[in-house]
């Protein structure tokens, strides 16, 4: 059988439910989908490939899933440092008010997508203004994306100044992308502390009517918990439960401060949690109860959060932090095993993000989202346990090859995007303007 691509010559981690491995394995790709994953010798006998890619003894595995980010916030990387979440948001809102536009979001998101694919991320969930622009940036690189309009009680930093404009846009957005390959439309209410209960209930109605998943910040920081308690005499999870938004297709970003009853509500609803350890520790928000959530049967994914709060879009850092934080918080080394940590960044993370049928593991019929991680670096030698090596030793610099839905977007560590240098020049000009803006001096760097 003729196929488009055969990736061979490496240790395959399929990251399926059985954690199937092939010491000398290969992955066959046709029309952007995985045809088969197995022993290299067997696949060589069955397939004739137009292109054969040598993994050079590296690890062949699924592309990483970034379960929560604000991609275009690359524009504000390093802008608000060494502050708590509420102070961070205050500073950020001033900058966004002056510098967010369709053009800047397009440029910022393009830089983010380039950063992500170079680090092995092939799918992501995004929450930001002008979501069409981020979708376009993602699709240039064949990345899969969950995205949707942001909802806040104030006018926001896009063109949707009235609530009715925002809800109307959301319904048109859903129709526009419902059949677009690689795009999964969603609703993105910011949080319970930036929306009131009637508006949250209205979004539940829209989500139900259009079959849309919901992504929302919840229980992230002590300041948020107090604001919601004062407003509702409830936790954010309890508010979401009584407004109907806590459902099977609800993705809770952060979920750091959870009571036992909150975890029970999440598990009973079938909602998922996206753990963002880098921003949580940087903003001193706390450590999420990942092991307790998993024990309760909750699908947990990993995210980088925005590049202004976490400073980079590095899922390798997210994995290492997630594993180490569970060890130290529970007083138990390996409380979150290396194998399970990698699953949170691939198969389980894809399920948590609502893309589990399409990506996250190397199985026939799924998108050919495949990466090759080099083991040539001194920090990667020797590889006694590939899962441990990936979680505790590997970094973005080790990503050698990246395929997104079969498209070879990173070759030998080099980004395959002809017009990217021009975009980067535009990005740098915007960053210079932000840095020089005297109006932002009292809020910025």
Short mmCIF file of C-alpha atoms in Angstrom, two decimals:
data_model
loop_
_atom_site.label_atom_id
_atom_site.label_comp_id
_atom_site.label_asym_id
_atom_site.label_seq_id
_atom_site.Cartn_x
_atom_site.Cartn_y
_atom_site.Cartn_z
CA UNK A 1 0.00 0.00 0.00
CA UNK A 2 1.29 3.43 -0.91
CA UNK A 3 1.34 6.05 1.85
CA UNK A 4 2.50 9.64 2.12
CA UNK A 5 5.00 9.36 4.95
CA UNK A 6 6.71 6.70 7.04
CA UNK A 7 8.42 7.88 10.23
CA UNK A 8 10.83 5.18 11.35
CA UNK A 9 14.03 4.44 13.22
CA UNK A 10 12.94 5.39 16.71
CA UNK A 11 11.36 4.19 19.96
CA UNK A 12 7.61 4.62 19.51
CA UNK A 13 5.41 5.62 22.45
CA UNK A 14 1.86 5.32 21.15
CA UNK A 15 0.37 6.86 24.31
CA UNK A 16 -2.82 4.86 23.83
CA UNK A 17 -4.72 3.50 26.83
CA UNK A 18 -2.40 0.46 26.96
CA UNK A 19 0.75 2.63 26.71
CA UNK A 20 1.90 0.54 23.74
CA UNK A 21 5.58 0.81 22.88
CA UNK A 22 7.75 -0.35 19.97
CA UNK A 23 11.49 -0.35 20.62
CA UNK A 24 12.22 -0.07 16.90
CA UNK A 25 8.97 1.33 15.61
CA UNK A 26 7.40 3.30 12.81
CA UNK A 27 4.30 5.36 12.04
CA UNK A 28 2.55 5.26 8.66
CA UNK A 29 0.71 8.41 7.49
CA UNK A 30 -1.78 8.91 4.65
CA UNK A 31 -3.93 11.98 3.92
CA UNK A 32 -3.11 13.56 7.25
CA UNK A 33 -4.17 10.55 9.29
CA UNK A 34 -2.34 7.74 11.03
CA UNK A 35 -2.70 4.49 9.12
CA UNK A 36 -0.74 2.26 11.46
CA UNK A 37 1.76 2.37 14.29
CA UNK A 38 3.92 -0.69 14.88
CA UNK A 39 7.22 -2.48 14.52
CA UNK A 40 9.34 -0.86 11.83
CA UNK A 41 10.11 -4.15 10.12
CA UNK A 42 6.42 -4.94 9.70
CA UNK A 43 5.51 -1.51 8.39
CA UNK A 44 8.38 -1.52 5.90
CA UNK A 45 6.99 -4.77 4.50
CA UNK A 46 3.44 -3.42 4.14
CA UNK A 47 3.86 0.16 2.97
CA UNK A 48 5.63 2.06 0.24
CA UNK A 49 6.11 5.66 1.32
CA UNK A 50 6.55 8.76 -0.81
CA UNK A 51 8.68 10.18 2.00
CA UNK A 52 10.58 8.33 4.72
CA UNK A 53 11.71 10.28 7.79
CA UNK A 54 14.48 8.83 9.93
CA UNK A 55 13.95 9.42 13.66
CA UNK A 56 17.66 8.77 14.18
CA UNK A 57 17.14 6.71 17.30
CA UNK A 58 14.90 9.30 18.95
CA UNK A 59 11.47 8.93 20.55
CA UNK A 60 8.46 8.97 18.24
CA UNK A 61 5.33 10.11 20.07
CA UNK A 62 2.13 12.12 19.69
CA UNK A 63 2.27 15.89 19.40
CA UNK A 64 1.65 17.71 22.66
CA UNK A 65 -1.71 19.26 23.53
CA UNK A 66 -1.61 22.69 25.19
CA UNK A 67 -4.90 22.68 27.06
CA UNK A 68 -5.07 26.36 27.98
CA UNK A 69 -3.36 29.44 26.64
CA UNK A 70 -3.86 33.00 25.45
CA UNK A 71 -1.61 32.81 22.41
CA UNK A 72 -1.55 36.43 21.26
CA UNK A 73 -0.34 37.53 24.69
CA UNK A 74 3.17 36.92 23.41
CA UNK A 75 2.89 40.67 22.81
CA UNK A 76 2.88 41.22 26.58
CA UNK A 77 5.52 38.69 27.61
CA UNK A 78 7.38 40.07 30.60
CA UNK A 79 5.13 43.12 30.83
CA UNK A 80 3.73 42.50 34.33
CA UNK A 81 6.14 40.68 36.59
CA UNK A 82 6.38 39.69 40.25
CA UNK A 83 2.76 40.41 41.09
CA UNK A 84 -0.32 38.45 42.14
CA UNK A 85 -3.06 37.48 39.69
CA UNK A 86 -5.29 40.47 40.41
CA UNK A 87 -2.40 42.95 40.05
CA UNK A 88 -1.26 41.12 36.90
CA UNK A 89 -4.73 41.49 35.34
CA UNK A 90 -4.92 45.17 36.26
CA UNK A 91 -1.63 45.89 34.50
CA UNK A 92 -2.51 43.72 31.54
CA UNK A 93 -5.92 45.28 30.97
CA UNK A 94 -4.34 48.71 30.50
CA UNK A 95 -1.98 47.37 27.85
CA UNK A 96 -4.70 45.40 26.08
CA UNK A 97 -6.97 48.43 25.97
CA UNK A 98 -4.34 50.28 23.94
CA UNK A 99 -2.77 47.53 21.84
CA UNK A 100 -5.27 44.77 21.08
CA UNK A 101 -6.63 44.77 17.51
CA UNK A 102 -7.23 42.13 14.85
CA UNK A 103 -3.82 42.89 13.38
CA UNK A 104 -1.90 42.66 16.64
CA UNK A 105 -3.71 39.49 17.67
CA UNK A 106 -2.88 37.93 14.30
CA UNK A 107 0.80 38.79 14.67
CA UNK A 108 1.02 37.81 18.33
CA UNK A 109 -0.78 34.53 17.74
CA UNK A 110 1.45 33.73 14.76
CA UNK A 111 4.55 34.10 16.93
CA UNK A 112 2.90 31.93 19.58
CA UNK A 113 2.06 29.19 17.09
CA UNK A 114 5.63 29.17 15.82
CA UNK A 115 6.92 28.91 19.38
CA UNK A 116 4.50 26.10 20.15
CA UNK A 117 5.23 23.91 17.14
CA UNK A 118 8.98 24.29 17.61
CA UNK A 119 8.38 22.86 21.09
CA UNK A 120 6.32 19.92 19.84
CA UNK A 121 2.80 21.32 20.44
CA UNK A 122 0.41 20.44 17.62
CA UNK A 123 -2.96 21.25 19.24
CA UNK A 124 -4.07 23.93 21.68
CA UNK A 125 -7.00 25.56 23.42
CA UNK A 126 -7.04 29.34 23.17
CA UNK A 127 -8.98 32.04 24.98
CA UNK A 128 -8.45 35.53 23.63
CA UNK A 129 -9.97 38.46 21.80
CA UNK A 130 -10.53 38.19 18.03
CA UNK A 131 -10.46 34.37 17.96
CA UNK A 132 -10.73 34.27 14.15
CA UNK A 133 -7.23 35.70 13.94
CA UNK A 134 -5.74 33.05 16.21
CA UNK A 135 -7.55 30.32 14.28
CA UNK A 136 -6.06 31.59 11.02
CA UNK A 137 -2.58 31.63 12.55
CA UNK A 138 -2.98 28.08 13.84
CA UNK A 139 -4.23 26.70 10.55
CA UNK A 140 -1.23 28.08 8.64
CA UNK A 141 0.75 25.42 10.52
CA UNK A 142 -2.04 22.82 10.37
CA UNK A 143 -2.44 22.97 14.16
CA UNK A 144 -5.75 21.92 15.69
CA UNK A 145 -7.38 24.55 17.87
CA UNK A 146 -10.25 24.97 20.30
CA UNK A 147 -11.22 28.65 20.40
CA UNK A 148 -14.16 30.93 20.83
CA UNK A 149 -15.34 34.39 21.80
CA UNK A 150 -14.38 35.68 25.23
CA UNK A 151 -17.19 36.80 27.55
CA UNK A 152 -16.76 39.42 30.25
CA UNK A 153 -19.25 41.77 31.90
CA UNK A 154 -17.36 44.90 30.79
CA UNK A 155 -17.01 45.96 27.12
CA UNK A 156 -13.77 44.05 26.59
CA UNK A 157 -10.93 44.80 24.19
CA UNK A 158 -12.49 43.82 20.89
CA UNK A 159 -15.25 45.34 18.74
CA UNK A 160 -18.10 43.71 20.71
CA UNK A 161 -18.92 46.48 23.14
CA UNK A 162 -22.45 45.28 23.98
CA UNK A 163 -23.42 41.95 25.54
CA UNK A 164 -25.96 41.27 22.78
CA UNK A 165 -23.22 41.79 20.17
CA UNK A 166 -21.04 39.27 21.98
CA UNK A 167 -23.74 36.58 22.20
CA UNK A 168 -24.73 37.17 18.58
CA UNK A 169 -21.13 36.85 17.46
CA UNK A 170 -20.79 33.60 19.39
CA UNK A 171 -23.69 31.99 17.58
CA UNK A 172 -22.40 33.06 14.16
CA UNK A 173 -18.90 31.90 15.12
CA UNK A 174 -20.24 28.46 15.95
CA UNK A 175 -21.96 28.12 12.60
CA UNK A 176 -18.93 29.41 10.72
CA UNK A 177 -16.54 26.81 12.10
CA UNK A 178 -18.71 23.81 12.93
CA UNK A 179 -17.52 21.85 9.89
CA UNK A 180 -14.00 23.29 9.55
CA UNK A 181 -11.30 20.61 9.88
CA UNK A 182 -8.97 21.22 12.79
CA UNK A 183 -11.15 23.91 14.37
CA UNK A 184 -13.34 23.23 17.40
CA UNK A 185 -15.52 26.24 18.25
CA UNK A 186 -16.24 26.92 21.91
CA UNK A 187 -17.53 29.53 24.30
CA UNK A 188 -14.94 31.23 26.50
CA UNK A 189 -16.46 33.00 29.50
CA UNK A 190 -13.55 34.50 31.40
CA UNK A 191 -14.64 33.56 34.91
CA UNK A 192 -17.26 33.76 37.62
CA UNK A 193 -15.70 36.94 38.99
CA UNK A 194 -15.91 38.79 35.66
CA UNK A 195 -19.47 37.65 34.85
CA UNK A 196 -22.66 37.59 36.89
CA UNK A 197 -24.86 34.57 37.40
CA UNK A 198 -27.60 35.54 34.87
CA UNK A 199 -25.01 35.97 32.14
CA UNK A 200 -23.43 32.62 32.98
CA UNK A 201 -26.88 31.04 32.73
CA UNK A 202 -27.45 32.67 29.35
CA UNK A 203 -24.17 31.22 28.10
CA UNK A 204 -25.29 27.80 29.27
CA UNK A 205 -28.37 28.17 27.07
CA UNK A 206 -26.26 29.15 24.05
CA UNK A 207 -23.82 26.29 24.65
CA UNK A 208 -26.68 23.81 24.92
CA UNK A 209 -28.45 25.11 21.82
CA UNK A 210 -25.34 24.97 19.62
CA UNK A 211 -23.59 21.98 21.19
CA UNK A 212 -20.57 24.07 22.17
CA UNK A 213 -17.95 23.20 24.76
CA UNK A 214 -17.15 25.80 27.38
CA UNK A 215 -13.71 26.86 28.62
CA UNK A 216 -13.52 29.04 31.73
CA UNK A 217 -11.06 30.13 34.42
CA UNK A 218 -12.18 28.70 37.76
CA UNK A 219 -10.80 28.62 41.31
CA UNK A 220 -7.42 29.92 40.22
CA UNK A 221 -6.30 32.21 43.04
CA UNK A 222 -7.23 33.22 46.61
CA UNK A 223 -8.37 36.67 45.44
CA UNK A 224 -10.81 35.08 42.98
CA UNK A 225 -12.16 32.74 45.64
CA UNK A 226 -12.89 35.70 47.91
CA UNK A 227 -14.55 37.75 45.15
CA UNK A 228 -16.84 34.87 44.23
CA UNK A 229 -17.60 34.07 47.85
CA UNK A 230 -18.55 37.69 48.48
CA UNK A 231 -20.73 37.86 45.37
CA UNK A 232 -22.42 34.46 45.49
CA UNK A 233 -21.72 32.91 48.88
CA UNK A 234 -20.38 29.94 46.94
CA UNK A 235 -17.25 28.58 45.30
CA UNK A 236 -16.72 29.12 41.57
CA UNK A 237 -17.45 25.43 40.99
CA UNK A 238 -20.75 25.70 42.88
CA UNK A 239 -21.68 28.76 40.81
CA UNK A 240 -20.95 26.92 37.58
CA UNK A 241 -22.94 23.92 38.76
CA UNK A 242 -26.07 25.92 39.56
CA UNK A 243 -25.90 27.93 36.31
CA UNK A 244 -25.62 24.74 34.25
CA UNK A 245 -22.16 25.39 32.83
CA UNK A 246 -20.52 22.61 34.83
CA UNK A 247 -21.09 19.87 32.29
CA UNK A 248 -19.30 17.11 30.41
CA UNK A 249 -17.85 19.48 27.83
CA UNK A 250 -16.75 22.13 30.34
CA UNK A 251 -13.01 22.75 30.62
CA UNK A 252 -11.97 24.34 33.91
CA UNK A 253 -8.69 26.21 33.59
CA UNK A 254 -6.53 26.11 36.74
CA UNK A 255 -8.93 24.71 39.40
CA UNK A 256 -6.29 25.22 42.08
CA UNK A 257 -8.47 25.89 45.12
CA UNK A 258 -10.92 23.01 45.26
CA UNK A 259 -12.74 21.54 48.22
CA UNK A 260 -13.59 17.86 48.35
CA UNK A 261 -17.17 18.73 47.44
CA UNK A 262 -15.93 20.80 44.46
CA UNK A 263 -14.01 17.79 43.18
CA UNK A 264 -17.09 15.63 43.60
CA UNK A 265 -19.18 18.13 41.63
CA UNK A 266 -16.61 18.22 38.82
CA UNK A 267 -16.38 14.44 38.66
CA UNK A 268 -20.16 13.95 38.71
CA UNK A 269 -20.61 16.50 35.92
CA UNK A 270 -17.92 14.88 33.77
CA UNK A 271 -16.14 18.22 33.42
CA UNK A 272 -12.39 18.39 32.84
CA UNK A 273 -9.56 20.40 34.42
CA UNK A 274 -6.59 22.00 32.72
CA UNK A 275 -3.64 22.32 35.09
CA UNK A 276 -1.30 25.27 34.45
CA UNK A 277 1.56 24.79 36.89
CA UNK A 278 3.96 27.42 35.52
CA UNK A 279 1.65 30.40 35.94
CA UNK A 280 0.19 29.00 39.17
CA UNK A 281 3.57 28.94 40.89
CA UNK A 282 4.80 32.17 39.30
CA UNK A 283 1.74 34.13 40.45
CA UNK A 284 1.75 32.31 43.81
CA UNK A 285 -1.75 31.06 43.09
CA UNK A 286 -1.14 27.64 44.62
CA UNK A 287 -0.79 23.98 43.69
CA UNK A 288 -3.70 22.15 42.11
CA UNK A 289 -4.91 18.83 43.53
CA UNK A 290 -4.09 16.91 40.36
CA UNK A 291 -3.76 13.46 41.95
CA UNK A 292 -7.03 13.87 43.84
CA UNK A 293 -8.80 14.94 40.65
CA UNK A 294 -7.45 11.95 38.74
CA UNK A 295 -8.41 9.59 41.57
CA UNK A 296 -11.96 10.97 41.32
CA UNK A 297 -12.02 10.14 37.61
CA UNK A 298 -11.62 13.68 36.29
CA UNK A 299 -9.81 14.09 32.95
CA UNK A 300 -6.88 16.44 33.61
CA UNK A 301 -4.89 18.14 30.90
CA UNK A 302 -1.86 20.41 31.01
CA UNK A 303 -1.53 23.96 29.77
CA UNK A 304 1.05 26.70 29.63
CA UNK A 305 -1.40 29.54 30.29
CA UNK A 306 -0.62 32.78 28.48
CA UNK A 307 2.95 33.77 27.64
CA UNK A 308 2.54 36.90 29.76
CA UNK A 309 1.63 35.03 32.95
CA UNK A 310 3.76 31.92 32.41
CA UNK A 311 6.24 33.67 30.12
CA UNK A 312 6.59 30.85 27.63
CA UNK A 313 4.58 28.22 25.81
CA UNK A 314 6.67 25.30 27.00
CA UNK A 315 4.80 22.06 27.65
CA UNK A 316 8.01 20.29 28.70
CA UNK A 317 8.32 22.74 31.57
CA UNK A 318 4.63 22.23 32.35
CA UNK A 319 5.12 18.47 32.56
CA UNK A 320 8.16 18.71 34.81
CA UNK A 321 6.52 21.22 37.13
CA UNK A 322 3.29 19.22 37.28
CA UNK A 323 5.08 16.04 38.32
CA UNK A 324 7.41 17.72 40.81
CA UNK A 325 4.70 19.84 42.41
CA UNK A 326 2.55 16.79 43.10
CA UNK A 327 5.55 15.05 44.68
CA UNK A 328 6.33 17.94 47.01
CA UNK A 329 2.72 18.83 47.87
CA UNK A 330 1.88 15.23 48.74
CA UNK A 331 5.24 14.34 50.27
CA UNK A 332 5.47 11.36 47.94
CA UNK A 333 8.06 11.12 45.15
CA UNK A 334 6.36 10.08 41.93
CA UNK A 335 2.86 10.81 43.24
CA UNK A 336 2.11 11.74 39.65
CA UNK A 337 4.09 9.18 37.68
CA UNK A 338 6.20 10.13 34.68
CA UNK A 339 4.03 7.98 32.43
CA UNK A 340 0.81 9.58 33.65
CA UNK A 341 2.35 13.04 33.36
CA UNK A 342 3.12 12.42 29.69
CA UNK A 343 -0.46 11.18 29.22
CA UNK A 344 -1.76 14.48 30.62
CA UNK A 345 0.15 16.26 27.85
CA UNK A 346 -1.07 13.89 25.13
CA UNK A 347 -3.99 11.42 25.24
CA UNK A 348 -5.69 12.47 28.48
CA UNK A 349 -4.99 16.12 27.76
CA UNK A 350 -6.61 15.78 24.35
CA UNK A 351 -9.70 14.27 25.98
CA UNK A 352 -9.79 17.03 28.58
CA UNK A 353 -9.60 19.61 25.80
CA UNK A 354 -12.42 18.00 23.83
CA UNK A 355 -10.17 16.68 21.04
CA UNK A 356 -9.68 13.12 22.26
CA UNK A 357 -11.22 11.50 19.18
CA UNK A 358 -8.86 13.39 16.90
CA UNK A 359 -5.44 13.55 18.53
CA UNK A 360 -3.35 12.70 21.58
CA UNK A 361 -2.23 9.17 20.68
CA UNK A 362 -0.73 7.31 17.73
CA UNK A 363 -3.73 5.25 16.72
CA UNK A 364 -5.21 4.49 13.27
CA UNK A 365 -7.68 7.11 12.12
CA UNK A 366 -6.43 9.88 14.37
CA UNK A 367 -4.73 13.00 13.06
CA UNK A 368 -1.11 12.43 12.17
CA UNK A 369 0.10 14.71 14.95
CA UNK A 370 3.51 13.18 15.51
CA UNK A 371 6.77 14.46 16.93
CA UNK A 372 10.28 13.05 17.14
CA UNK A 373 12.28 13.90 20.25
CA UNK A 374 16.03 13.54 19.86
CA UNK A 375 17.93 11.59 22.50
CA UNK A 376 21.35 12.75 21.26
CA UNK A 377 21.80 15.51 23.81
CA UNK A 378 24.04 14.84 26.78
CA UNK A 379 21.14 15.64 29.12
CA UNK A 380 19.13 12.84 27.49
CA UNK A 381 21.72 10.08 27.91
CA UNK A 382 21.16 7.32 28.80
CA UNK A 383 17.45 6.59 28.30
CA UNK A 384 16.62 3.86 30.81
CA UNK A 385 12.97 4.90 30.97
CA UNK A 386 11.67 6.96 28.02
CA UNK A 387 8.77 8.44 30.01
CA UNK A 388 11.08 9.66 32.76
CA UNK A 389 13.55 11.00 30.21
CA UNK A 390 10.81 12.98 28.48
CA UNK A 391 9.29 14.40 31.66
CA UNK A 392 12.43 15.10 33.69
CA UNK A 393 15.17 15.63 31.09
CA UNK A 394 13.77 16.67 27.72
CA UNK A 395 13.25 20.24 26.57
CA UNK A 396 11.98 22.13 23.56
CA UNK A 397 15.45 22.06 22.02
CA UNK A 398 15.18 18.28 21.68
CA UNK A 399 12.17 18.40 19.33
CA UNK A 400 13.59 17.41 15.96
CA UNK A 401 10.55 16.69 13.78
CA UNK A 402 6.94 17.83 14.03
CA UNK A 403 4.00 16.71 11.93
CA UNK A 404 0.59 18.36 12.34
CA UNK A 405 -2.18 16.41 10.62
CA UNK A 406 0.53 14.95 8.38
CA UNK A 407 2.12 18.27 7.43
CA UNK A 408 5.85 18.34 8.18
CA UNK A 409 6.03 21.73 9.90
CA UNK A 410 9.33 21.34 11.76
CA UNK A 411 12.19 19.59 9.95
CA UNK A 412 15.38 18.87 11.85
CA UNK A 413 14.45 21.54 14.36
CA UNK A 414 13.73 24.19 11.72
CA UNK A 415 10.32 25.87 11.31
CA UNK A 416 8.82 25.46 7.85
CA UNK A 417 7.08 28.84 7.41
CA UNK A 418 8.36 31.00 4.56
CA UNK A 419 6.80 34.30 5.63
CA UNK A 420 7.54 34.03 9.33
CA UNK A 421 10.55 36.38 9.38
CA UNK A 422 8.39 39.24 8.09
CA UNK A 423 5.80 38.53 10.79
CA UNK A 424 8.50 38.52 13.44
CA UNK A 425 9.69 41.95 12.28
CA UNK A 426 6.15 43.29 12.69
CA UNK A 427 5.92 41.69 16.12
CA UNK A 428 9.13 43.38 17.24
CA UNK A 429 7.84 46.77 16.09
CA UNK A 430 4.67 46.38 18.16
CA UNK A 431 6.72 45.36 21.19
CA UNK A 432 8.90 48.47 20.81
CA UNK A 433 5.81 50.67 20.68
CA UNK A 434 4.45 49.11 23.88
CA UNK A 435 7.78 49.57 25.65
CA UNK A 436 7.99 53.23 24.61
CA UNK A 437 4.39 54.16 25.44
CA UNK A 438 4.50 56.70 28.25
CA UNK A 439 0.79 56.19 28.95
CA UNK A 440 1.57 52.69 30.14
CA UNK A 441 4.62 53.61 32.20
CA UNK A 442 2.87 53.53 35.54
CA UNK A 443 1.50 50.07 34.77
CA UNK A 444 4.20 48.41 32.72
CA UNK A 445 7.80 47.28 32.96
#
